[in-house]
CSV table of C-alpha atoms in Angstrom, one decimal:
chain,number,residue,atom,x,y,z
A,1,UNK,CA,-39.8,-118.8,135.0
A,2,UNK,CA,-38.6,-119.3,131.4
A,3,UNK,CA,-37.3,-116.9,128.8
A,4,UNK,CA,-37.6,-117.0,125.1
A,5,UNK,CA,-34.7,-117.4,122.6
A,6,UNK,CA,-31.8,-119.9,122.2
A,7,UNK,CA,-30.7,-121.8,125.2
A,8,UNK,CA,-27.6,-120.6,126.9
A,9,UNK,CA,-24.6,-123.0,126.7
A,10,UNK,CA,-23.2,-124.1,130.1
A,11,UNK,CA,-19.7,-122.7,130.8
A,12,UNK,CA,-16.9,-124.9,132.0
A,13,UNK,CA,-13.7,-123.7,133.7
A,14,UNK,CA,-10.7,-124.8,131.6
A,15,UNK,CA,-7.8,-126.4,133.4
A,16,UNK,CA,-4.4,-124.7,133.0
A,17,UNK,CA,-1.7,-126.6,131.0
A,18,UNK,CA,0.3,-127.1,134.3
A,19,UNK,CA,-2.7,-128.9,136.0
A,20,UNK,CA,-3.3,-131.0,132.9
A,21,UNK,CA,0.3,-132.2,133.0
A,22,UNK,CA,0.1,-133.0,136.7
A,23,UNK,CA,-3.1,-135.0,136.2
A,24,UNK,CA,-1.6,-136.9,133.3
A,25,UNK,CA,1.5,-137.8,135.4
A,26,UNK,CA,-0.7,-139.0,138.3
A,27,UNK,CA,-2.8,-141.2,135.9
A,28,UNK,CA,0.4,-142.7,134.4
A,29,UNK,CA,1.9,-143.4,137.8
A,30,UNK,CA,-1.3,-145.0,139.0
A,31,UNK,CA,-1.6,-147.2,136.0
A,32,UNK,CA,2.1,-148.4,136.3
A,33,UNK,CA,1.5,-149.2,140.0
A,34,UNK,CA,-1.6,-151.2,139.3
A,35,UNK,CA,0.1,-153.1,136.5
A,36,UNK,CA,2.9,-154.0,139.0
A,37,UNK,CA,0.3,-155.5,141.3
A,38,UNK,CA,0.5,-152.7,143.9
A,39,UNK,CA,-1.8,-149.9,145.0
A,40,UNK,CA,-2.6,-147.2,142.6
A,41,UNK,CA,0.0,-144.8,144.0
A,42,UNK,CA,3.0,-143.2,142.3
A,43,UNK,CA,6.3,-145.0,142.9
A,44,UNK,CA,9.7,-143.5,142.9
A,45,UNK,CA,12.2,-145.0,140.5
A,46,UNK,CA,14.5,-147.6,141.9
A,47,UNK,CA,18.1,-146.4,142.5
A,48,UNK,CA,21.0,-148.0,140.6
A,49,UNK,CA,23.1,-150.6,142.5
A,50,UNK,CA,25.8,-148.0,143.1
A,51,UNK,CA,23.3,-145.6,144.7
A,52,UNK,CA,21.4,-148.0,147.1
A,53,UNK,CA,23.5,-146.8,150.1
A,54,UNK,CA,23.9,-143.3,148.8
A,55,UNK,CA,22.1,-140.0,149.5
A,56,UNK,CA,19.3,-141.1,151.9
A,57,UNK,CA,21.9,-142.6,154.4
A,58,UNK,CA,24.6,-140.0,154.2
A,59,UNK,CA,25.1,-138.5,157.7
A,60,UNK,CA,27.1,-135.6,159.0
A,61,UNK,CA,30.8,-135.4,159.5
A,62,UNK,CA,31.8,-137.4,162.5
A,63,UNK,CA,33.1,-135.4,165.5
A,64,UNK,CA,36.7,-135.3,166.5
A,65,UNK,CA,36.0,-137.4,169.6
A,66,UNK,CA,34.9,-140.3,167.5
A,67,UNK,CA,38.5,-140.8,166.4
A,68,UNK,CA,40.2,-140.3,169.7
A,69,UNK,CA,40.2,-144.0,170.7
A,70,UNK,CA,42.6,-146.9,170.3
A,71,UNK,CA,43.2,-147.8,166.7
A,72,UNK,CA,42.0,-151.3,167.4
A,73,UNK,CA,38.6,-149.9,168.5
A,74,UNK,CA,38.5,-147.3,165.7
A,75,UNK,CA,39.1,-149.7,162.8
A,76,UNK,CA,35.9,-151.7,163.0
A,77,UNK,CA,33.9,-148.6,163.8
A,78,UNK,CA,35.1,-147.0,160.5
A,79,UNK,CA,33.5,-149.8,158.5
A,80,UNK,CA,30.4,-148.5,156.7
A,81,UNK,CA,31.4,-144.9,157.2
A,82,UNK,CA,31.7,-142.6,154.2
A,83,UNK,CA,34.7,-140.8,152.7
A,84,UNK,CA,33.8,-137.6,150.7
A,85,UNK,CA,35.9,-135.4,148.5
A,86,UNK,CA,34.2,-133.2,145.9
A,87,UNK,CA,31.4,-135.2,144.2
A,88,UNK,CA,33.1,-138.6,145.1
A,89,UNK,CA,31.7,-140.5,148.1
A,90,UNK,CA,33.1,-143.9,149.0
A,91,UNK,CA,31.8,-146.4,151.6
A,92,UNK,CA,34.6,-147.9,153.7
A,93,UNK,CA,34.6,-151.7,153.4
A,94,UNK,CA,38.0,-152.8,154.7
A,95,UNK,CA,40.6,-151.4,157.1
A,96,UNK,CA,43.7,-152.3,159.1
A,97,UNK,CA,44.6,-151.0,162.6
A,98,UNK,CA,48.2,-149.9,163.4
A,99,UNK,CA,49.0,-149.2,167.1
A,100,UNK,CA,51.8,-147.9,169.3
A,101,UNK,CA,54.7,-150.3,169.8
A,102,UNK,CA,53.4,-152.2,166.7
A,103,UNK,CA,56.4,-153.5,164.6
A,104,UNK,CA,54.3,-152.9,161.5
A,105,UNK,CA,53.3,-149.3,162.3
A,106,UNK,CA,55.2,-146.3,160.8
A,107,UNK,CA,55.2,-144.8,164.3
A,108,UNK,CA,57.9,-147.4,165.3
A,109,UNK,CA,60.4,-145.0,163.7
A,110,UNK,CA,59.5,-142.2,166.0
A,111,UNK,CA,58.6,-138.7,164.8
A,112,UNK,CA,60.2,-137.9,161.4
A,113,UNK,CA,59.2,-135.6,158.5
A,114,UNK,CA,57.3,-138.5,157.0
A,115,UNK,CA,55.7,-140.0,160.1
A,116,UNK,CA,54.9,-136.8,162.0
A,117,UNK,CA,51.2,-136.9,161.0
A,118,UNK,CA,50.7,-140.3,162.7
A,119,UNK,CA,51.5,-138.6,166.0
A,120,UNK,CA,49.0,-135.8,165.3
A,121,UNK,CA,45.5,-135.4,166.7
A,122,UNK,CA,43.0,-138.2,166.2
A,123,UNK,CA,40.7,-137.7,163.2
A,124,UNK,CA,43.4,-136.2,160.9
A,125,UNK,CA,44.6,-137.7,157.7
A,126,UNK,CA,48.0,-139.4,157.2
A,127,UNK,CA,48.8,-139.9,153.5
A,128,UNK,CA,52.0,-141.5,152.5
A,129,UNK,CA,53.5,-142.6,149.2
A,130,UNK,CA,54.1,-146.4,148.9
A,131,UNK,CA,56.7,-147.8,146.5
A,132,UNK,CA,56.8,-144.4,144.8
A,133,UNK,CA,53.4,-145.1,143.2
A,134,UNK,CA,50.5,-145.4,145.6
A,135,UNK,CA,48.9,-142.8,147.9
A,136,UNK,CA,47.8,-144.6,151.0
A,137,UNK,CA,45.1,-143.0,153.2
A,138,UNK,CA,45.2,-143.5,156.9
A,139,UNK,CA,42.9,-142.1,159.6
A,140,UNK,CA,45.0,-141.0,162.7
A,141,UNK,CA,43.6,-142.7,165.8
A,142,UNK,CA,43.8,-142.0,169.6
A,143,UNK,CA,45.2,-138.8,171.2
A,144,UNK,CA,47.9,-136.5,169.9
A,145,UNK,CA,51.4,-137.9,170.4
A,146,UNK,CA,50.3,-141.6,170.6
A,147,UNK,CA,51.3,-142.6,167.1
A,148,UNK,CA,48.5,-144.8,165.8
A,149,UNK,CA,46.3,-145.0,162.6
A,150,UNK,CA,43.9,-147.0,160.6
A,151,UNK,CA,44.7,-147.8,157.0
A,152,UNK,CA,41.8,-147.6,154.5
A,153,UNK,CA,42.3,-150.7,152.4
A,154,UNK,CA,39.1,-150.9,150.3
A,155,UNK,CA,35.9,-149.0,149.6
A,156,UNK,CA,32.8,-149.3,147.5
A,157,UNK,CA,31.5,-146.4,145.3
A,158,UNK,CA,28.5,-144.4,146.3
A,159,UNK,CA,28.5,-141.3,144.1
A,160,UNK,CA,30.9,-139.8,141.6
A,161,UNK,CA,31.5,-143.0,139.6
A,162,UNK,CA,32.6,-141.2,136.5
A,163,UNK,CA,35.2,-139.2,138.4
A,164,UNK,CA,36.4,-142.3,140.1
A,165,UNK,CA,36.8,-144.1,136.8
A,166,UNK,CA,38.6,-141.2,135.3
A,167,UNK,CA,41.1,-140.9,138.2
A,168,UNK,CA,41.6,-144.7,138.2
A,169,UNK,CA,41.9,-144.9,134.4
A,170,UNK,CA,39.4,-147.8,134.4
A,171,UNK,CA,35.9,-147.9,132.9
A,172,UNK,CA,34.5,-150.6,135.2
A,173,UNK,CA,32.0,-150.9,138.0
A,174,UNK,CA,33.6,-154.1,139.3
A,175,UNK,CA,35.3,-154.3,142.7
A,176,UNK,CA,38.7,-154.1,141.1
A,177,UNK,CA,38.1,-150.4,140.9
A,178,UNK,CA,38.5,-149.8,144.6
A,179,UNK,CA,39.8,-152.9,146.3
A,180,UNK,CA,43.3,-151.9,147.5
A,181,UNK,CA,44.6,-148.9,149.5
A,182,UNK,CA,46.4,-147.4,146.5
A,183,UNK,CA,43.2,-147.5,144.5
A,184,UNK,CA,41.3,-145.7,147.2
A,185,UNK,CA,43.9,-142.9,147.3
A,186,UNK,CA,43.8,-142.6,143.5
A,187,UNK,CA,40.0,-142.5,143.3
A,188,UNK,CA,40.0,-139.7,145.8
A,189,UNK,CA,42.7,-137.8,144.0
A,190,UNK,CA,44.9,-137.6,147.1
A,191,UNK,CA,48.6,-136.6,147.5
A,192,UNK,CA,50.8,-136.3,150.6
A,193,UNK,CA,49.6,-132.7,150.9
A,194,UNK,CA,46.5,-134.1,152.5
A,195,UNK,CA,48.4,-135.3,155.5
A,196,UNK,CA,47.4,-133.5,158.7
A,197,UNK,CA,44.0,-132.5,157.2
A,198,UNK,CA,41.2,-132.8,159.8
A,199,UNK,CA,38.6,-135.2,158.5
A,200,UNK,CA,35.9,-134.0,160.9
A,201,UNK,CA,35.7,-130.5,159.3
A,202,UNK,CA,33.3,-129.6,156.4
A,203,UNK,CA,34.9,-129.3,153.0
A,204,UNK,CA,37.9,-130.9,151.5
A,205,UNK,CA,38.2,-134.5,152.6
A,206,UNK,CA,35.7,-135.7,155.2
A,207,UNK,CA,34.6,-138.8,157.0
A,208,UNK,CA,30.8,-138.9,157.3
A,209,UNK,CA,28.5,-141.1,159.3
A,210,UNK,CA,27.0,-144.1,157.5
A,211,UNK,CA,25.2,-147.4,158.0
A,212,UNK,CA,26.8,-149.9,160.3
A,213,UNK,CA,27.6,-153.3,158.8
A,214,UNK,CA,25.5,-156.3,160.0
A,215,UNK,CA,28.6,-158.5,160.3
A,216,UNK,CA,32.4,-158.1,160.3
A,217,UNK,CA,35.3,-160.3,159.2
A,218,UNK,CA,38.7,-160.2,160.8
A,219,UNK,CA,42.1,-161.5,159.9
A,220,UNK,CA,45.8,-160.8,159.8
A,221,UNK,CA,47.0,-157.7,158.1
A,222,UNK,CA,48.5,-157.7,154.5
A,223,UNK,CA,52.0,-157.0,153.3
A,224,UNK,CA,53.8,-156.7,156.7
A,225,UNK,CA,56.3,-159.6,156.4
A,226,UNK,CA,58.9,-157.4,158.1
A,227,UNK,CA,56.8,-157.3,161.4
A,228,UNK,CA,57.4,-159.5,164.4
A,229,UNK,CA,55.6,-162.9,164.4
A,230,UNK,CA,53.2,-161.6,167.1
A,231,UNK,CA,52.2,-158.6,165.1
A,232,UNK,CA,52.3,-160.5,161.8
A,233,UNK,CA,49.6,-162.9,163.1
A,234,UNK,CA,47.5,-160.2,164.9
A,235,UNK,CA,43.9,-160.2,163.6
A,236,UNK,CA,43.9,-156.4,163.1
A,237,UNK,CA,42.4,-156.4,159.6
A,238,UNK,CA,38.6,-155.8,159.5
A,239,UNK,CA,36.1,-156.0,156.6
A,240,UNK,CA,32.4,-155.9,156.0
A,241,UNK,CA,31.0,-159.4,155.6
A,242,UNK,CA,29.1,-160.2,152.4
A,243,UNK,CA,30.5,-157.5,150.2
A,244,UNK,CA,32.7,-158.2,147.1
A,245,UNK,CA,34.5,-154.9,147.7
A,246,UNK,CA,37.4,-156.4,149.7
A,247,UNK,CA,41.0,-156.8,148.6
A,248,UNK,CA,43.0,-160.0,148.4
A,249,UNK,CA,43.7,-162.3,150.1
A,250,UNK,CA,40.1,-163.0,151.3
A,251,UNK,CA,40.7,-166.5,152.5
A,252,UNK,CA,42.5,-165.3,155.6
A,253,UNK,CA,39.4,-163.5,156.9
A,254,UNK,CA,37.0,-165.1,159.4
A,255,UNK,CA,33.7,-164.0,161.1
A,256,UNK,CA,34.4,-161.8,164.1
């Protein structure tokens, strides 16, 4: 049945500005994906080189039991793990083990005001001042009373680059920023007040789980000329193979 008069215009439901924006974003993403030779799906932006091992792989704080092992076992296990303080996260790339009865270990002096943290529980921090300039971060190993630790020699930056650069006084992204134990302590803003701090508790300074390295290098430790010949030559220095974030000398390191 028809009616007389002017025809009625069809009505269309208007999209909201929010839906229009969403549709536009989808079309742009699809177009970019097709131009790159891939499927017409939205792609997430690629992370910067300093963020490749960052947020998606950051794990929880490691339990206390993780640290309650011989320093020689703990040292390689710390490679790839993460140090976090405030917005700064560093990936551990180089370490050295110091054991009981080791002529290069601070524990050889027995328990003193300075070395007492080395004899504390495994998983606590031992921070000491070297040459009156550098704050050296160590992770206490083994059980309380043993006197062993792992020195953090080098790291690579994961997050908080601007804070790291400000603390280090260097506007660079090159390995010189964090290759050396004093540089690590400075980048984290540490002082000797951090000694005895439990690294397995949330907040403050933490050691978090992280990706294990595919290969490890080993070699003699650095700067311990005062040690006995046996301990001077001991291959108790460990580093991640293939990374430039390792301190000198590198030519003394060999595949494990």
